[in-house]
Coordinates of C-alpha atoms and ligand atoms in Angstrom, one line a residue:
M1 CA 50.9 -73.4 -54.9
K2 CA 47.6 -72.0 -53.8
I3 CA 47.1 -68.8 -51.7
R4 CA 43.6 -68.3 -50.3
V5 CA 42.0 -64.9 -50.3
D6 CA 39.9 -65.3 -47.2
L7 CA 36.8 -63.2 -47.3
R8 CA 34.6 -64.7 -44.8
K9 CA 32.7 -61.7 -43.4
N10 CA 31.4 -60.6 -40.2
V11 CA 29.7 -57.3 -41.0
D12 CA 26.8 -55.5 -39.4
D13 CA 24.7 -53.6 -41.9
S14 CA 21.8 -53.2 -39.6
Y15 CA 20.0 -49.9 -39.5
D16 CA 16.9 -48.2 -38.1
V17 CA 13.7 -47.1 -39.9
E18 CA 12.4 -44.1 -37.9
I19 CA 8.8 -43.2 -38.4
G20 CA 7.6 -39.8 -37.3
E21 CA 8.5 -36.1 -37.7
L22 CA 12.1 -35.9 -39.0
S23 CA 14.5 -35.0 -36.2
K24 CA 17.3 -32.5 -36.8
K25 CA 20.4 -34.1 -38.4
H26 CA 23.8 -32.8 -39.1
F27 CA 26.4 -34.2 -41.5
K28 CA 30.0 -33.3 -42.4
K29 CA 29.5 -33.5 -46.1
A30 CA 26.2 -34.5 -47.8
C31 CA 24.4 -34.3 -51.1
I32 CA 20.6 -34.3 -51.3
V33 CA 19.4 -36.2 -54.4
T34 CA 16.0 -35.1 -55.5
N35 CA 13.8 -33.9 -58.4
P36 CA 12.0 -30.6 -59.1
T37 CA 8.6 -31.9 -58.1
V38 CA 9.7 -33.0 -54.6
S39 CA 12.1 -30.2 -54.1
G40 CA 9.5 -27.6 -55.1
L41 CA 7.1 -29.0 -52.5
H42 CA 9.5 -30.0 -49.7
L43 CA 13.1 -29.0 -50.0
E44 CA 12.7 -26.0 -47.7
Y45 CA 11.2 -28.3 -45.0
L46 CA 14.0 -30.8 -45.4
K47 CA 16.6 -28.0 -45.1
S48 CA 15.0 -26.9 -41.9
K49 CA 15.8 -30.4 -40.5
I50 CA 19.0 -31.3 -42.3
S51 CA 22.3 -29.4 -42.1
A52 CA 25.8 -30.1 -43.0
D53 CA 29.2 -28.4 -43.0
E54 CA 29.1 -28.8 -46.8
L55 CA 25.7 -29.5 -48.4
C56 CA 25.0 -29.8 -52.1
V57 CA 21.9 -30.8 -54.1
A58 CA 21.9 -33.1 -57.2
M59 CA 18.7 -32.2 -59.0
V60 CA 17.6 -34.9 -61.5
P61 CA 14.6 -35.0 -63.8
D62 CA 11.4 -36.5 -62.5
G63 CA 10.1 -39.8 -63.9
E64 CA 10.8 -43.5 -64.4
E65 CA 12.1 -42.7 -67.9
Y66 CA 15.1 -41.0 -66.3
K67 CA 15.9 -44.0 -64.0
N68 CA 19.0 -44.8 -66.1
M69 CA 22.8 -44.7 -66.2
G70 CA 22.7 -41.2 -67.7
T71 CA 21.1 -39.9 -64.5
I72 CA 23.5 -41.9 -62.3
E73 CA 26.4 -40.1 -64.2
Q74 CA 24.7 -36.8 -63.4
I75 CA 24.5 -37.6 -59.7
L76 CA 28.1 -38.8 -59.6
S77 CA 29.3 -35.6 -61.3
V78 CA 27.7 -33.5 -58.6
C79 CA 29.4 -35.6 -56.0
F80 CA 32.8 -35.3 -57.7
E81 CA 32.4 -31.5 -58.3
N82 CA 31.6 -31.1 -54.6
R83 CA 34.5 -33.3 -53.6
L84 CA 32.4 -35.8 -51.6
D85 CA 34.4 -38.7 -50.2
R86 CA 33.6 -42.2 -49.0
S87 CA 32.6 -40.9 -45.6
S88 CA 30.1 -38.5 -47.1
Y89 CA 26.3 -39.1 -47.3
L90 CA 24.0 -39.1 -50.2
I91 CA 20.5 -38.3 -49.1
A92 CA 17.7 -39.9 -51.3
F93 CA 14.8 -37.4 -51.1
G94 CA 11.9 -38.5 -53.2
G95 CA 9.9 -41.6 -54.3
G96 CA 11.2 -45.0 -55.2
V97 CA 12.9 -43.8 -58.4
I98 CA 15.1 -41.3 -56.5
G99 CA 15.7 -43.9 -53.7
D100 CA 16.8 -46.7 -56.1
M101 CA 19.1 -44.3 -58.1
T102 CA 20.6 -42.6 -55.0
G103 CA 21.4 -46.0 -53.4
F104 CA 23.0 -47.2 -56.6
A105 CA 25.0 -44.1 -57.0
A106 CA 26.2 -44.4 -53.4
S107 CA 27.1 -48.1 -54.0
I108 CA 29.6 -47.1 -56.8
Y109 CA 30.8 -43.6 -55.8
E110 CA 34.4 -44.2 -55.0
R111 CA 33.5 -47.9 -54.6
G112 CA 30.9 -47.0 -51.9
C113 CA 29.8 -44.1 -49.8
N114 CA 27.1 -43.7 -47.2
F115 CA 23.4 -43.1 -48.0
I116 CA 20.2 -42.5 -46.2
Q117 CA 16.6 -42.7 -47.4
I118 CA 14.0 -40.0 -46.8
P119 CA 11.1 -41.4 -48.8
T120 CA 8.3 -39.1 -49.9
T121 CA 5.8 -41.4 -51.5
L122 CA 3.8 -44.0 -49.6
L123 CA 5.1 -46.7 -51.9
A124 CA 8.7 -45.8 -51.2
C125 CA 8.0 -45.6 -47.4
V126 CA 6.4 -49.0 -47.1
D127 CA 8.5 -50.9 -49.7
A128 CA 11.3 -49.3 -51.8
S129 CA 13.2 -47.4 -49.1
V130 CA 13.8 -50.5 -47.0
G131 CA 15.9 -53.5 -47.9
G132 CA 18.7 -52.1 -50.0
K133 CA 17.6 -53.0 -53.6
T134 CA 19.1 -50.2 -55.7
G135 CA 19.5 -49.8 -59.4
V136 CA 18.3 -48.4 -62.8
N137 CA 16.5 -49.6 -65.9
N138 CA 18.1 -50.1 -69.3
K139 CA 16.8 -51.0 -72.8
Y140 CA 16.6 -54.6 -71.7
G141 CA 14.2 -54.0 -68.9
K142 CA 13.4 -52.6 -65.4
N143 CA 15.9 -52.6 -62.6
L144 CA 18.3 -54.9 -64.5
V145 CA 21.4 -53.0 -63.4
G146 CA 22.0 -52.5 -59.7
A147 CA 23.3 -53.6 -56.4
F148 CA 22.1 -54.7 -53.0
Y149 CA 23.4 -51.8 -51.0
Q150 CA 21.8 -51.0 -47.6
P151 CA 21.2 -47.4 -46.4
K152 CA 22.5 -46.2 -43.1
G153 CA 19.0 -45.2 -42.0
V154 CA 15.5 -44.6 -43.3
Y155 CA 13.5 -41.7 -42.1
I156 CA 9.7 -41.7 -42.8
D157 CA 8.0 -38.4 -42.1
P158 CA 4.2 -38.5 -42.7
H159 CA 4.4 -34.7 -43.5
F160 CA 5.3 -35.6 -47.1
F161 CA 2.0 -37.6 -47.6
E162 CA 0.0 -34.4 -47.5
T163 CA 1.0 -33.5 -51.1
L164 CA 0.7 -36.9 -52.6
P165 CA -1.8 -37.2 -55.5
A166 CA -4.6 -39.6 -54.8
R167 CA -3.4 -42.2 -57.4
E168 CA 0.1 -42.2 -56.0
F169 CA -1.3 -42.7 -52.5
A170 CA -3.4 -45.6 -53.6
A171 CA -0.4 -47.2 -55.4
G172 CA 1.3 -47.3 -52.0
V173 CA -1.8 -48.9 -50.4
A174 CA -1.5 -51.7 -53.0
E175 CA 1.9 -52.6 -51.6
I176 CA 0.5 -52.4 -48.0
V177 CA -2.3 -54.8 -49.0
K178 CA 0.4 -57.1 -50.6
M179 CA 2.2 -57.4 -47.2
A180 CA -1.0 -58.2 -45.3
V181 CA -2.2 -60.8 -47.8
M182 CA 1.1 -62.6 -47.8
F183 CA 2.1 -62.4 -44.1
D184 CA -0.5 -61.2 -41.7
K185 CA -4.2 -62.0 -41.5
E186 CA -4.8 -59.7 -38.5
F187 CA -3.3 -56.8 -40.4
F188 CA -5.5 -57.6 -43.3
G189 CA -8.5 -57.4 -41.0
F190 CA -7.3 -54.0 -39.7
L191 CA -7.0 -52.7 -43.3
Q192 CA -10.5 -53.8 -44.1
N193 CA -11.8 -51.7 -41.2
A194 CA -9.4 -48.7 -41.5
D195 CA -9.7 -45.6 -43.7
L196 CA -6.0 -45.0 -44.5
A197 CA -6.8 -41.9 -46.6
G198 CA -8.8 -40.2 -43.9
D199 CA -7.3 -41.4 -40.6
K200 CA -3.7 -40.4 -40.1
E201 CA -3.3 -42.6 -37.0
A202 CA -4.4 -45.7 -39.0
L203 CA -2.1 -44.8 -41.8
L204 CA 0.9 -44.5 -39.5
K205 CA 0.0 -47.9 -38.0
A206 CA -0.3 -49.5 -41.5
V207 CA 3.1 -47.9 -42.5
A208 CA 4.8 -49.2 -39.4
K209 CA 3.3 -52.7 -39.8
S210 CA 4.4 -52.9 -43.4
V211 CA 7.9 -51.8 -42.6
E212 CA 8.1 -54.3 -39.8
L213 CA 7.0 -57.1 -42.1
K214 CA 9.4 -56.0 -44.8
A215 CA 12.3 -55.6 -42.3
S216 CA 11.6 -59.2 -41.1
V217 CA 11.7 -60.5 -44.7
V218 CA 14.9 -58.7 -45.5
T219 CA 16.5 -59.8 -42.2
Q220 CA 15.8 -63.5 -43.2
D221 CA 16.8 -63.2 -46.8
E222 CA 18.7 -60.0 -47.8
K223 CA 19.6 -61.1 -51.3
E224 CA 16.4 -62.8 -52.4
H225 CA 17.4 -66.5 -52.3
G226 CA 14.2 -67.5 -50.7
V227 CA 11.4 -65.7 -48.8
R228 CA 12.2 -62.2 -50.2
A229 CA 10.7 -63.4 -53.5
V230 CA 7.3 -63.4 -51.7
L231 CA 7.4 -59.6 -52.0
N232 CA 6.8 -60.2 -55.7
Y233 CA 3.2 -61.3 -55.1
G234 CA 1.3 -59.8 -58.0
H235 CA 4.5 -58.6 -59.7
T236 CA 4.9 -61.5 -62.2
F237 CA 1.6 -60.4 -63.8
A238 CA 2.2 -56.7 -63.1
H239 CA 5.5 -56.6 -65.0
V240 CA 3.8 -57.9 -68.2
I241 CA 0.9 -55.4 -67.8
E242 CA 3.5 -52.6 -67.3
S243 CA 5.5 -53.7 -70.4
E244 CA 2.3 -54.1 -72.6
T245 CA 1.2 -50.6 -71.6
N246 CA 4.7 -49.1 -72.1
Y247 CA 5.0 -48.2 -68.5
T248 CA 2.5 -45.4 -69.0
G249 CA -0.9 -47.0 -68.6
F250 CA -0.7 -47.8 -64.9
L251 CA 1.4 -46.7 -61.9
H252 CA 3.5 -49.6 -60.6
G253 CA 1.2 -50.1 -57.5
E254 CA -1.9 -50.1 -59.8
A255 CA -0.4 -52.9 -62.0
V256 CA 0.5 -54.8 -58.8
A257 CA -3.2 -54.5 -57.6
I258 CA -4.3 -56.1 -60.9
G259 CA -1.5 -58.6 -60.7
M260 CA -2.6 -59.7 -57.2
V261 CA -6.2 -60.3 -58.5
M262 CA -4.7 -62.4 -61.3
A263 CA -2.5 -64.3 -58.9
N264 CA -5.6 -64.9 -56.7
T265 CA -7.4 -66.3 -59.7
L266 CA -4.6 -68.8 -60.1
A267 CA -4.7 -69.6 -56.4
L268 CA -8.4 -70.3 -56.8
K269 CA -7.9 -72.6 -59.7
L270 CA -5.3 -74.5 -57.8
G271 CA -7.6 -74.8 -54.8
K272 CA -5.3 -72.8 -52.5
I273 CA -7.7 -70.0 -51.5
S274 CA -11.5 -69.7 -51.2
A275 CA -13.6 -67.6 -53.4
D276 CA -14.5 -65.5 -50.3
D277 CA -10.8 -64.7 -49.6
A278 CA -10.2 -63.7 -53.2
K279 CA -13.3 -61.5 -53.0
R280 CA -12.1 -59.8 -49.8
V281 CA -8.7 -58.9 -51.4
K282 CA -10.4 -57.5 -54.5
E283 CA -12.9 -55.5 -52.4
L284 CA -10.0 -54.0 -50.3
L285 CA -8.2 -52.9 -53.4
E286 CA -11.4 -51.4 -54.8
K287 CA -12.0 -49.5 -51.6
Y288 CA -8.9 -47.4 -52.6
S289 CA -10.1 -47.1 -56.2
L290 CA -7.3 -49.4 -57.4
P291 CA -7.8 -51.1 -60.7
T292 CA -8.5 -54.8 -60.4
T293 CA -8.9 -55.9 -64.0
Y294 CA -7.0 -55.6 -67.3
K295 CA -8.1 -56.5 -70.7
I296 CA -5.6 -59.0 -72.2
K297 CA -5.6 -58.8 -76.0
D298 CA -3.6 -61.9 -76.7
A299 CA -3.2 -64.5 -74.0
E300 CA -0.4 -66.4 -75.7
S301 CA 1.7 -63.3 -76.1
F302 CA 1.0 -62.3 -72.5
Y303 CA 2.2 -65.8 -71.4
D304 CA 5.3 -65.5 -73.5
K305 CA 6.2 -62.2 -71.8
F306 CA 6.5 -64.0 -68.4
F307 CA 9.8 -65.3 -69.8
L308 CA 11.3 -61.9 -70.2
D309 CA 11.2 -61.2 -66.5
K310 CA 14.6 -61.5 -64.8
K311 CA 13.0 -63.6 -62.1
T312 CA 11.9 -66.3 -64.5
K313 CA 14.9 -68.5 -64.1
E314 CA 15.8 -71.2 -66.7
G315 CA 12.4 -71.0 -68.3
T316 CA 10.4 -71.7 -65.2
I317 CA 7.8 -69.2 -64.1
K318 CA 7.6 -68.7 -60.4
F319 CA 4.2 -67.6 -59.1
I320 CA 3.7 -66.3 -55.6
I321 CA 0.1 -67.0 -54.5
P322 CA -1.8 -66.7 -51.3
S323 CA -2.7 -70.0 -49.5
G324 CA -5.4 -68.1 -47.5
I325 CA -5.1 -64.6 -46.2
G326 CA -1.8 -64.2 -44.3
S327 CA 0.0 -67.1 -45.8
Y328 CA 1.7 -67.8 -49.1
E329 CA 3.1 -70.5 -51.4
I330 CA 5.8 -70.2 -54.1
I331 CA 4.8 -72.4 -57.0
K332 CA 7.0 -73.5 -59.9
D333 CA 6.1 -75.7 -62.8
T334 CA 2.5 -74.6 -63.0
P335 CA 1.1 -76.3 -66.1
K336 CA 0.7 -73.9 -69.0
N337 CA -3.0 -74.8 -69.5
I338 CA -3.8 -73.7 -65.9
V339 CA -2.1 -70.4 -66.4
M340 CA -3.8 -69.9 -69.8
E341 CA -7.2 -70.6 -68.1
V342 CA -6.4 -67.6 -65.7
L343 CA -5.3 -65.4 -68.6
N344 CA -8.4 -66.3 -70.6
E345 CA -10.6 -65.0 -67.8
F346 CA -9.1 -61.6 -68.4
L347 CA -9.4 -61.6 -72.2
A348 CA -10.7 -58.4 -73.8
Ligands
NAD1 P1 8.2 -42.2 -58.1 O1 9.5 -42.1 -57.4 O2 8.2 -42.0 -59.6 O3 7.3 -41.1 -57.5 C1 6.0 -40.9 -58.0 C2 5.7 -39.4 -58.4 O4 5.4 -38.7 -57.2 C3 6.9 -38.7 -59.0 O5 6.4 -37.8 -59.9 C4 7.5 -37.9 -57.8 O6 8.2 -36.8 -58.1 C5 6.2 -37.6 -57.0 N1 6.3 -37.4 -55.6 C6 7.2 -37.9 -54.7 N2 6.9 -37.6 -53.5 C7 5.9 -36.7 -53.5 C8 5.2 -36.0 -52.6 N3 5.4 -36.1 -51.3 N4 4.1 -35.2 -53.0 C9 3.8 -35.1 -54.3 N5 4.5 -35.8 -55.3 C10 5.5 -36.6 -54.9 O7 7.4 -43.5 -57.8 P2 7.3 -44.5 -56.6 O8 6.0 -45.1 -56.7 O9 7.6 -43.8 -55.3 O10 8.4 -45.6 -56.8 C11 8.4 -46.4 -57.9 C12 9.8 -46.9 -58.2 O11 10.3 -47.6 -57.0 C13 10.0 -47.8 -59.4 O12 11.1 -47.4 -60.1 C14 10.2 -49.1 -58.7 O13 11.1 -50.0 -59.5 C15 10.9 -48.8 -57.4 N6 10.7 -49.8 -56.4 C16 11.8 -50.2 -55.7 C17 11.7 -51.1 -54.7 C18 12.9 -51.5 -53.9 O14 12.8 -52.4 -53.1 N7 14.0 -50.9 -54.2 C19 10.4 -51.5 -54.3 C20 9.3 -51.1 -55.0 C21 9.5 -50.2 -56.0
LIG2 N1 10.1 -54.7 -53.5 C1 10.7 -56.0 -53.5 C2 11.8 -56.2 -52.6 O1 12.3 -55.3 -51.9 O2 12.4 -57.3 -52.6

């Protein structure tokens, strides 16, 4: 005898990303998840926009080193103590670290409650807050525990950019450049001519375009079975650089900038892009004072670390490379000697 548990689904998890001054919102029960840095600068502003019949704040320490299960327990405890239920809202108020943790806490709190994203870094606005990747790090690596869990809405208010340190701003620009190189030649041209740090209108256009591109990728491939992997352009190299520097040498966006230059070197070797295109990408990154080189001490050991990445499936490294500006190729089975030639170009 066989009884089928029929779980074919027809769910609509669609949501809007609103860009512009945060409009007033009211909730029945909500918990703002934030850290002392962001709350010190902006909690008062947020509270002038957000109200609730019952509102609490889960204050967690600032930093990637606290993106772990211990902090998730802290967030859940605040939710239990304040008797939130499954119809309540967690409000992620901070950068990508806060966004990823809040989303994950929401995905498991009483088997799932609502959450919204109010990102306060440029990187979180253009990448992390959209698409529902949530999670934490553990001793085995970054973002290895988590869930795909979509927010009910994302609210991007440029007011928060005013207090961003220059390096954090540039790290966000790296992810914007990534989107342009992979998907949109015209957007890349716009970025070449724009001054995102000095021109607020240009910055808003770039944020909106990046979100539009990311939304389109996530719509096509929510759980990263295909095109979503393209968002990892530069990341295969970046993850090794971040691990070799104990996650303290570079901000994530900075490591991605170097990783994109390394991926372009591979693309050049494989004849996929022109030297001129590679130069244009490097120059755009340099315009925002992003690092574009890294001194590899041991190329063999750098190569071996590719296999620690969760995206390196069954021993095959997957590289995302541009095939010109605005288009991409996903390549597997790149001969080791070609990859080593790339790494040797970055030897200390
Ligand atoms: P972050 O969250 O650590 O924020 C960087 C620093 O800026 C922190 O000290 C933070 O407190 C501070 N900060 C935040 N907003 C500020 C503001 N308005 N003014 C001044 N300081 C402010 O780092 P991040 O770059 O935003 O995010 C990186 C994290 O995002 C990583 O953990 C990464 O794994 C994750 N990420 C997730 C996705 C995804 O799709 N879920 C995508 C990219 C990155
Ligand atoms: N930042 C990569 C992704 O959202 O898939």
